[in-house]
mmCIF file of C-alpha atoms in Angstrom:
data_model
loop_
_atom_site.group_PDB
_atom_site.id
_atom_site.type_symbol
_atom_site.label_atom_id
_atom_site.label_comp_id
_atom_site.label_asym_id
_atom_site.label_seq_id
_atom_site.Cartn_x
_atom_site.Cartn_y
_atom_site.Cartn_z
ATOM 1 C CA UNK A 29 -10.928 6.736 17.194
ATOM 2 C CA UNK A 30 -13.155 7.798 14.665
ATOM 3 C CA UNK A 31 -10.877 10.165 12.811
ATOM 4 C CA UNK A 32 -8.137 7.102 12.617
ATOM 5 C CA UNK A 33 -11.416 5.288 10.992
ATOM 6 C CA UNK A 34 -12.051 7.886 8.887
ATOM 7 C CA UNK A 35 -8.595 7.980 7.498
ATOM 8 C CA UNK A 36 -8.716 4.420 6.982
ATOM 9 C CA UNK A 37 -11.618 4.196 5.173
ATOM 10 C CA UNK A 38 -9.996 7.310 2.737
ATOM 11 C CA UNK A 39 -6.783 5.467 2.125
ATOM 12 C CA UNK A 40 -8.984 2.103 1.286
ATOM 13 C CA UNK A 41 -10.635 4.346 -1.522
ATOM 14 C CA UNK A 42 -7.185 5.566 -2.527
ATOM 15 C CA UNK A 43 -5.640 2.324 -2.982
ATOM 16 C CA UNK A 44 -8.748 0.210 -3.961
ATOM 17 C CA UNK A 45 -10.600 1.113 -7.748
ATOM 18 C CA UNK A 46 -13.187 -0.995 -6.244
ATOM 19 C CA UNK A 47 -14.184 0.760 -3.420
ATOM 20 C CA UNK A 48 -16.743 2.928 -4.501
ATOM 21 C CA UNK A 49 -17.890 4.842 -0.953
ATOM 22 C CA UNK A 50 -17.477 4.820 2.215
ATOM 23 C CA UNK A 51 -20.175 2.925 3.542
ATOM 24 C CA UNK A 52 -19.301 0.371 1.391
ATOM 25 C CA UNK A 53 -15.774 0.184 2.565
ATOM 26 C CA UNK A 54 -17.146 0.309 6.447
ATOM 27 C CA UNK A 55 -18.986 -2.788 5.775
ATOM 28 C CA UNK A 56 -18.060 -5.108 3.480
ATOM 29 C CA UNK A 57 -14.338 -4.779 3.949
ATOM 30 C CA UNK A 58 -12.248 -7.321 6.207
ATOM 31 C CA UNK A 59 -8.835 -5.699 6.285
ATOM 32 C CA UNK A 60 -10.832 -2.557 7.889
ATOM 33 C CA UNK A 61 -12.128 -4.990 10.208
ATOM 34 C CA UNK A 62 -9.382 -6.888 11.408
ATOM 35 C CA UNK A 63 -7.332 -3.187 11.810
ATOM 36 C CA UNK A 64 -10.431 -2.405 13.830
ATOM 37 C CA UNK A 65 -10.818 -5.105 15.820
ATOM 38 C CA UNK A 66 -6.754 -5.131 16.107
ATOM 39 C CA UNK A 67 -7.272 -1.922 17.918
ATOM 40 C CA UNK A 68 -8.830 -3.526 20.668
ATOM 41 C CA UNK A 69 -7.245 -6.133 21.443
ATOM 42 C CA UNK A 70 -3.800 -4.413 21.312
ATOM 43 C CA UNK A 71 -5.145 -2.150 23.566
ATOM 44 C CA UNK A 72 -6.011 -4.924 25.706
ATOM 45 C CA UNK A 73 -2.400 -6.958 25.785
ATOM 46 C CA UNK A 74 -0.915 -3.800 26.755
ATOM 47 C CA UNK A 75 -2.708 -3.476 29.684
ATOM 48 C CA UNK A 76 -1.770 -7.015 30.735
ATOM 49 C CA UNK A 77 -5.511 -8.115 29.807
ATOM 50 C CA UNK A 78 -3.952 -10.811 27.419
ATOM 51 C CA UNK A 79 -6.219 -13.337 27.219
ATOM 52 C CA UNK A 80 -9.144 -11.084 26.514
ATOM 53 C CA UNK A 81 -6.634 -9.323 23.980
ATOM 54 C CA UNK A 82 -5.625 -12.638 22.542
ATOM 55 C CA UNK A 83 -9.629 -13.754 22.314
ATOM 56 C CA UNK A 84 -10.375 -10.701 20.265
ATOM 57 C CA UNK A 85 -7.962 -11.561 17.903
ATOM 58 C CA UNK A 86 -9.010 -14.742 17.667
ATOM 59 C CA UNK A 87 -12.838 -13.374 16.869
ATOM 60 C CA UNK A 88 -11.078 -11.425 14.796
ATOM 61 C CA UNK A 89 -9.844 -14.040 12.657
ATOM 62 C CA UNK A 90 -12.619 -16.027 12.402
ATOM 63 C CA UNK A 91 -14.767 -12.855 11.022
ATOM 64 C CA UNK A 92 -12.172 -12.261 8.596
ATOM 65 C CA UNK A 93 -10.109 -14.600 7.803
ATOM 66 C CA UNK A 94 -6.919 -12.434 9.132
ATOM 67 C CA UNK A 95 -4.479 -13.283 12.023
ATOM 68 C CA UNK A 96 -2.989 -10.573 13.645
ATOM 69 C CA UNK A 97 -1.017 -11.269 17.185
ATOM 70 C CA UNK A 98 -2.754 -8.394 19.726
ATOM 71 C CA UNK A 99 1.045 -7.931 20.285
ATOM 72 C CA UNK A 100 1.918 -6.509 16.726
ATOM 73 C CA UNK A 101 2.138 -2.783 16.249
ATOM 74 C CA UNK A 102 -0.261 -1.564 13.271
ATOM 75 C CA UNK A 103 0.559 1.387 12.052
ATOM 76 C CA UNK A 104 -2.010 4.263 10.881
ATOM 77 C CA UNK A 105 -3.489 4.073 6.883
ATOM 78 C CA UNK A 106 -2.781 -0.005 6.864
ATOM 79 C CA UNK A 107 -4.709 -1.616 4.190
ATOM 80 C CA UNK A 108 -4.984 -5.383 4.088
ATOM 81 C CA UNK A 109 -6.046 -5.895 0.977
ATOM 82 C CA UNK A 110 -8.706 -8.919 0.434
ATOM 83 C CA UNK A 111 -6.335 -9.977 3.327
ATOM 84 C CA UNK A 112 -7.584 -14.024 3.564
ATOM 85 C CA UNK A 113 -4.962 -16.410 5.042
ATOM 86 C CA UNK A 114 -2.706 -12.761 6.319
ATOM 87 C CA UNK A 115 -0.929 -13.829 9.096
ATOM 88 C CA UNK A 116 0.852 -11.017 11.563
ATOM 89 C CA UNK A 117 3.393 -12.079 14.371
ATOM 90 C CA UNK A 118 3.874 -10.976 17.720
ATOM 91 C CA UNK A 119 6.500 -8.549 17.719
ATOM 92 C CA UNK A 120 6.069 -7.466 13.981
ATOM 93 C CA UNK A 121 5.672 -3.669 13.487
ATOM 94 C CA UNK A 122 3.818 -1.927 9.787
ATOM 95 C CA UNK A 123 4.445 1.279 9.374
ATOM 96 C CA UNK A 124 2.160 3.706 8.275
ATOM 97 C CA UNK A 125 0.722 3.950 4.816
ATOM 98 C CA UNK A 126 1.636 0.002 4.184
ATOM 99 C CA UNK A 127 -0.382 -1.966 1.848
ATOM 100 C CA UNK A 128 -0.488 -6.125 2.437
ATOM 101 C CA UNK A 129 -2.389 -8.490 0.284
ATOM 102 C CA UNK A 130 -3.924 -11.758 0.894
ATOM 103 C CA UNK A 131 -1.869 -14.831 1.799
ATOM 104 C CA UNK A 132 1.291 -12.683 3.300
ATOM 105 C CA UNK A 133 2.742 -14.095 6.131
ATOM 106 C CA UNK A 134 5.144 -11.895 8.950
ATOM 107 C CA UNK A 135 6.425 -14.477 10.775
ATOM 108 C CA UNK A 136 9.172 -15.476 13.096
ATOM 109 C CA UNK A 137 12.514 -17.936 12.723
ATOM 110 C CA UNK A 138 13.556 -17.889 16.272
ATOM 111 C CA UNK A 139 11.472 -19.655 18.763
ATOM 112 C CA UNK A 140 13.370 -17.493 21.878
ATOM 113 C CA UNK A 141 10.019 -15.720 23.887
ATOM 114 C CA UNK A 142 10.371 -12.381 24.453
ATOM 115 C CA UNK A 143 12.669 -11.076 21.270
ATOM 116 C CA UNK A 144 12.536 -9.496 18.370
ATOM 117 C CA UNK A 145 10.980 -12.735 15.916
ATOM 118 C CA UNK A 146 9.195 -10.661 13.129
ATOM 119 C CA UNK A 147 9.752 -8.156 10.587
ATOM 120 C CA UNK A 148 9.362 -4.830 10.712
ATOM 121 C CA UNK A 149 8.153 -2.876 8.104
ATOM 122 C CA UNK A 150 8.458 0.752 7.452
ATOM 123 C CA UNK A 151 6.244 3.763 5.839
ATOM 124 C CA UNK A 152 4.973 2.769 2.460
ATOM 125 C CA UNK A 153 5.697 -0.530 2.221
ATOM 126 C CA UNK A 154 3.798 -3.039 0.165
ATOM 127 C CA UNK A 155 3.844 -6.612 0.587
ATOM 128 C CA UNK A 156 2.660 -8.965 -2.665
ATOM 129 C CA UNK A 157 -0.084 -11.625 -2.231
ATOM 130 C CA UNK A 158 1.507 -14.644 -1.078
ATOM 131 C CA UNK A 159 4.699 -13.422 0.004
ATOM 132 C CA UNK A 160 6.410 -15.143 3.389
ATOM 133 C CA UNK A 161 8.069 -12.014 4.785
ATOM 134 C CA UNK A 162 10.325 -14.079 7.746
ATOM 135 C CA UNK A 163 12.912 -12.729 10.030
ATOM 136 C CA UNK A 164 13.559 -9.740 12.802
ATOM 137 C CA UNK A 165 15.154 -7.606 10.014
ATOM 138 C CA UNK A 166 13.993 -4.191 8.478
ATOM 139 C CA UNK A 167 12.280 -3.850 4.970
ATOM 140 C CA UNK A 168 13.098 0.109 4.310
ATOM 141 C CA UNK A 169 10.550 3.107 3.458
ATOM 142 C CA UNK A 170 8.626 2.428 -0.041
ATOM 143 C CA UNK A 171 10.111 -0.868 -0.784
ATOM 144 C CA UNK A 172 8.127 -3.679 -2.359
ATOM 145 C CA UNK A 173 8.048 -6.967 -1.763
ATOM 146 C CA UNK A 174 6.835 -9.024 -4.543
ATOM 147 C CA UNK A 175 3.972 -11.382 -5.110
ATOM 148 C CA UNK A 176 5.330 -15.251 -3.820
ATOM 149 C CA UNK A 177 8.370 -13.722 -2.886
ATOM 150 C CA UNK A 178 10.338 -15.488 0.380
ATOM 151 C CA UNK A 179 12.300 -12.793 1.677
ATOM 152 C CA UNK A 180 14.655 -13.789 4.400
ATOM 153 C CA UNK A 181 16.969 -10.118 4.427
ATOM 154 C CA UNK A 182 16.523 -6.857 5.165
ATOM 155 C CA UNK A 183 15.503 -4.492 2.048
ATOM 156 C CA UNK A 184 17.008 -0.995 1.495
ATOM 157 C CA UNK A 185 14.415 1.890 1.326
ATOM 158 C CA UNK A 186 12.730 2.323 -2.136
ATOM 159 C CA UNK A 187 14.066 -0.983 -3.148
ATOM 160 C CA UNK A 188 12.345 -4.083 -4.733
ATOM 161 C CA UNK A 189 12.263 -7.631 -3.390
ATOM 162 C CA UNK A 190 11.471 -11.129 -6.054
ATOM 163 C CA UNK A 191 11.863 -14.276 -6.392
ATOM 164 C CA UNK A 192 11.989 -17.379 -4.123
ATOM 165 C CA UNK A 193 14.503 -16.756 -2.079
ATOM 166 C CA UNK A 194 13.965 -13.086 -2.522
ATOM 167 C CA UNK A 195 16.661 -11.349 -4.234
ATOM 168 C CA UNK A 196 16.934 -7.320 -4.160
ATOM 169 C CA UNK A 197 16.474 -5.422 -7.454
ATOM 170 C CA UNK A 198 18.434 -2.177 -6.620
ATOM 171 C CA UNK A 199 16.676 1.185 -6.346
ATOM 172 C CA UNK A 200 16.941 3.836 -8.872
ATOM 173 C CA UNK A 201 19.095 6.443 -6.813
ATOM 174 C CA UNK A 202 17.991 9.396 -8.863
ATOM 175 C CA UNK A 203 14.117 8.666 -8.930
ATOM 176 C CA UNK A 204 14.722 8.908 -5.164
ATOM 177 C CA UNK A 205 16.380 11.756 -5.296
ATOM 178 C CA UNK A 206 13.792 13.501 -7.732
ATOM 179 C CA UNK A 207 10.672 12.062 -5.804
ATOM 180 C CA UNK A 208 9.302 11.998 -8.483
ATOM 181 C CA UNK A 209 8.503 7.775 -8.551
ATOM 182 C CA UNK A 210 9.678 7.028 -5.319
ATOM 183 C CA UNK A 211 6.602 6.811 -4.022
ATOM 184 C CA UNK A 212 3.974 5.821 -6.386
ATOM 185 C CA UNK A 213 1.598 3.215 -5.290
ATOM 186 C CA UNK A 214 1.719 -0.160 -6.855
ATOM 187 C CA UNK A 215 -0.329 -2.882 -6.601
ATOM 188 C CA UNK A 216 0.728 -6.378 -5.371
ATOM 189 C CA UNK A 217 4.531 -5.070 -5.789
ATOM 190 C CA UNK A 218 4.694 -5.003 -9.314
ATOM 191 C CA UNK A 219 6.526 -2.070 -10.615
ATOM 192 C CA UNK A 220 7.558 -0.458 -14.067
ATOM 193 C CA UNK A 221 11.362 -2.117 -15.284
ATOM 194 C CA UNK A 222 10.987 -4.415 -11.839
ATOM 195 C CA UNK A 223 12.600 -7.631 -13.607
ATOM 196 C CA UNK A 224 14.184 -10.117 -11.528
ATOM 197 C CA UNK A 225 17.847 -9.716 -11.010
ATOM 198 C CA UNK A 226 19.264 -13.251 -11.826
ATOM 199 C CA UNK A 227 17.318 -12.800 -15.416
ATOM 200 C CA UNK A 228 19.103 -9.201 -15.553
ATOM 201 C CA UNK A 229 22.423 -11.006 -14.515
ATOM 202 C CA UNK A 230 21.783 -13.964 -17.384
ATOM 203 C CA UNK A 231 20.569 -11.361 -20.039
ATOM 204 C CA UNK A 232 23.952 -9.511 -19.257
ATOM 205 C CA UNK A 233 25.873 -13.054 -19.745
ATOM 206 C CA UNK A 234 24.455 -13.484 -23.371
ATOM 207 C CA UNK A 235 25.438 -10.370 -24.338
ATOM 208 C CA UNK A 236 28.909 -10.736 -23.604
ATOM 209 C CA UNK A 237 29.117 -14.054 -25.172
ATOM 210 C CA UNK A 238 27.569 -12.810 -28.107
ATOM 211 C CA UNK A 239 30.529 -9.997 -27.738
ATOM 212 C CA UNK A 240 33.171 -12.369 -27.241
ATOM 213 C CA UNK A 241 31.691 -14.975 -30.474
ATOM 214 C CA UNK A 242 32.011 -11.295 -32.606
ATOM 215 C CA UNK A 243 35.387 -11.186 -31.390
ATOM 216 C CA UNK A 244 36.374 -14.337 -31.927
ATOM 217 C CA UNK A 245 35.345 -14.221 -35.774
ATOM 218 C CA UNK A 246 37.034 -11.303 -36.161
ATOM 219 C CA UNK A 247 40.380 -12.384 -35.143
ATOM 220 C CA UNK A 248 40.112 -15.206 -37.451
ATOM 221 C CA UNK A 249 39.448 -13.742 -40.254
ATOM 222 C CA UNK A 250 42.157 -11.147 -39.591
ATOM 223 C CA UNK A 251 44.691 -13.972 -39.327
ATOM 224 C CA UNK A 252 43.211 -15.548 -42.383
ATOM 225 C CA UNK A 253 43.731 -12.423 -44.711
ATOM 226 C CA UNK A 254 47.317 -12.291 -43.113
ATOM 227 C CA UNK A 255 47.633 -16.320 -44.422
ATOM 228 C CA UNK A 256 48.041 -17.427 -41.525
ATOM 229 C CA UNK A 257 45.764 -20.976 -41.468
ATOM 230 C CA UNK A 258 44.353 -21.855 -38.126
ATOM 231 C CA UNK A 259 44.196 -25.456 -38.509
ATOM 232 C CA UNK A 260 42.788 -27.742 -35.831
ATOM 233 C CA UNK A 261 39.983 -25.118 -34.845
ATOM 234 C CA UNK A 262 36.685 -27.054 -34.866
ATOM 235 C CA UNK A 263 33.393 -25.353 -35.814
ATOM 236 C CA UNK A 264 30.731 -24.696 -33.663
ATOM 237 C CA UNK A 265 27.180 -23.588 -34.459
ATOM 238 C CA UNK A 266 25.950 -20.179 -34.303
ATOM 239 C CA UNK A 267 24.996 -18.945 -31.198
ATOM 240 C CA UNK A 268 21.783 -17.623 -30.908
ATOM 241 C CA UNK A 269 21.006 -14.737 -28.695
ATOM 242 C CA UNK A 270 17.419 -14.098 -29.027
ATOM 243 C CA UNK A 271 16.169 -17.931 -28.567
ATOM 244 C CA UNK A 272 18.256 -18.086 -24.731
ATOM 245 C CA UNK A 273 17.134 -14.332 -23.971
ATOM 246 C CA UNK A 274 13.363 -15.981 -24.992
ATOM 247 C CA UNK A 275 14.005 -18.917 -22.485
ATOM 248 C CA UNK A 276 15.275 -16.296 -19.773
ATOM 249 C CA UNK A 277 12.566 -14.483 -20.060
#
């Protein structure tokens, strides 16, 4: 037990610039508390003590303002981060190494006792402040989930997950492969080039529009040095790239 605590408290100081010792982290930290106090009262519900399990957690959450079913599986190296208004389902599983910030909710869509209701989440994984992670589907190794996001899918290992609902920004195959930023640690989700897809997808639109207006002007003038008058053609104002890619960004 206490070289699981120990660990812990190392990982906190990893992750945290604010932690500045040990001691510090031991007392004055509430996501080491409710992993603590998880302990027991997991230990508890599977021994078939689950009200006493159950009455833990619920001390549990009134020390710390965190929620966490005795029936969840925690992981080793879990850092709940701040961690006020986290709330942890039933059959939800965190992997090792995961990070979770305040206000993230696993939670359950089916109401059927006795399946699979909550997410699982594997090694690495770090879950934004405020995001609703809901669903019995998988969110891979090293993925992030975004701050506010609503994710309702699974999400592919090393991938990123934003937006409400939460859309996937695709992995970059050959940092995986490399290793070399696969697994860097970042805080509340936010990563390096992590734009949301549907601005990537409008960005992408403009810039073939822009293409096709070139085009267009091209073609005219060609058929006006060949004398051939395009009558009947209306004109239309100028259109101006860097104003819409301003109001997608």
């Amino acid at each position: 037990m206490f070289h699981h605590l120990r660990e812990d408290i190392n990982s906190i100081i990893e992750r945290d610039p604010a932690a500045r010792n040990g001691w510090e982290v031991l007392t004055c930290y509430p996501g080491l508390h409710a992993i603590v106090m998880h302990g027991w009262a997991h230990w508890c519900w599977r021994r078939h003590m689950k009200w006493v399990g159950r009455f833990i957690s619920y001390i549990a959450r009134i020390i710390t303002g965190i929620e966490i079913h005795p029936g969840a599986v925690i992981g080793r190296r879990v850092f709940i981060d701040h961690g006020f208004g986290v709330v942890i389902g039933e059959t939800a599983v965190v992997g090792d190494d995961c990070t979770i910030y305040q206000g993230v909710t696993l939670g359950g869509t089916s109401l059927h006792s006795g399946s699979k209701r909550h997410p699982t989440l594997e090694r690495g994984v770090i879950v934004g402040a405020g995001a609703q992670v809901l669903g019995s589907f998988t969110v891979g190794e090293y993925a992030k989930v975004g701050s506010n996001a609503v994710l309702l899918k699974p999400v592919p290992s090393g991938a990123t997950a934003v937006g409400n609902p939460a859309h996937i920004v695709q992995k970059d195959v050959s940092a995986l492969r490399e290793g070399s930023t696969a697994h860097l640690f970042a805080a509340y989700g936010v990563t390096p080039n992590g734009d949301d897809p549907l601005s990537k997808a409008l960005q992408g639109l403009i810039t073939h529009a822009v293409a096709q207006e070139q085009r267009i002007e091209t073609i005219l003038a060609t058929l006006k040095a060949a004398g051939i008058c395009c009558q009947g053609v209306p004109e239309c104002d100028k259109f101006d790239s860097e104003k819409m890619n301003k109001l997608v960004d």
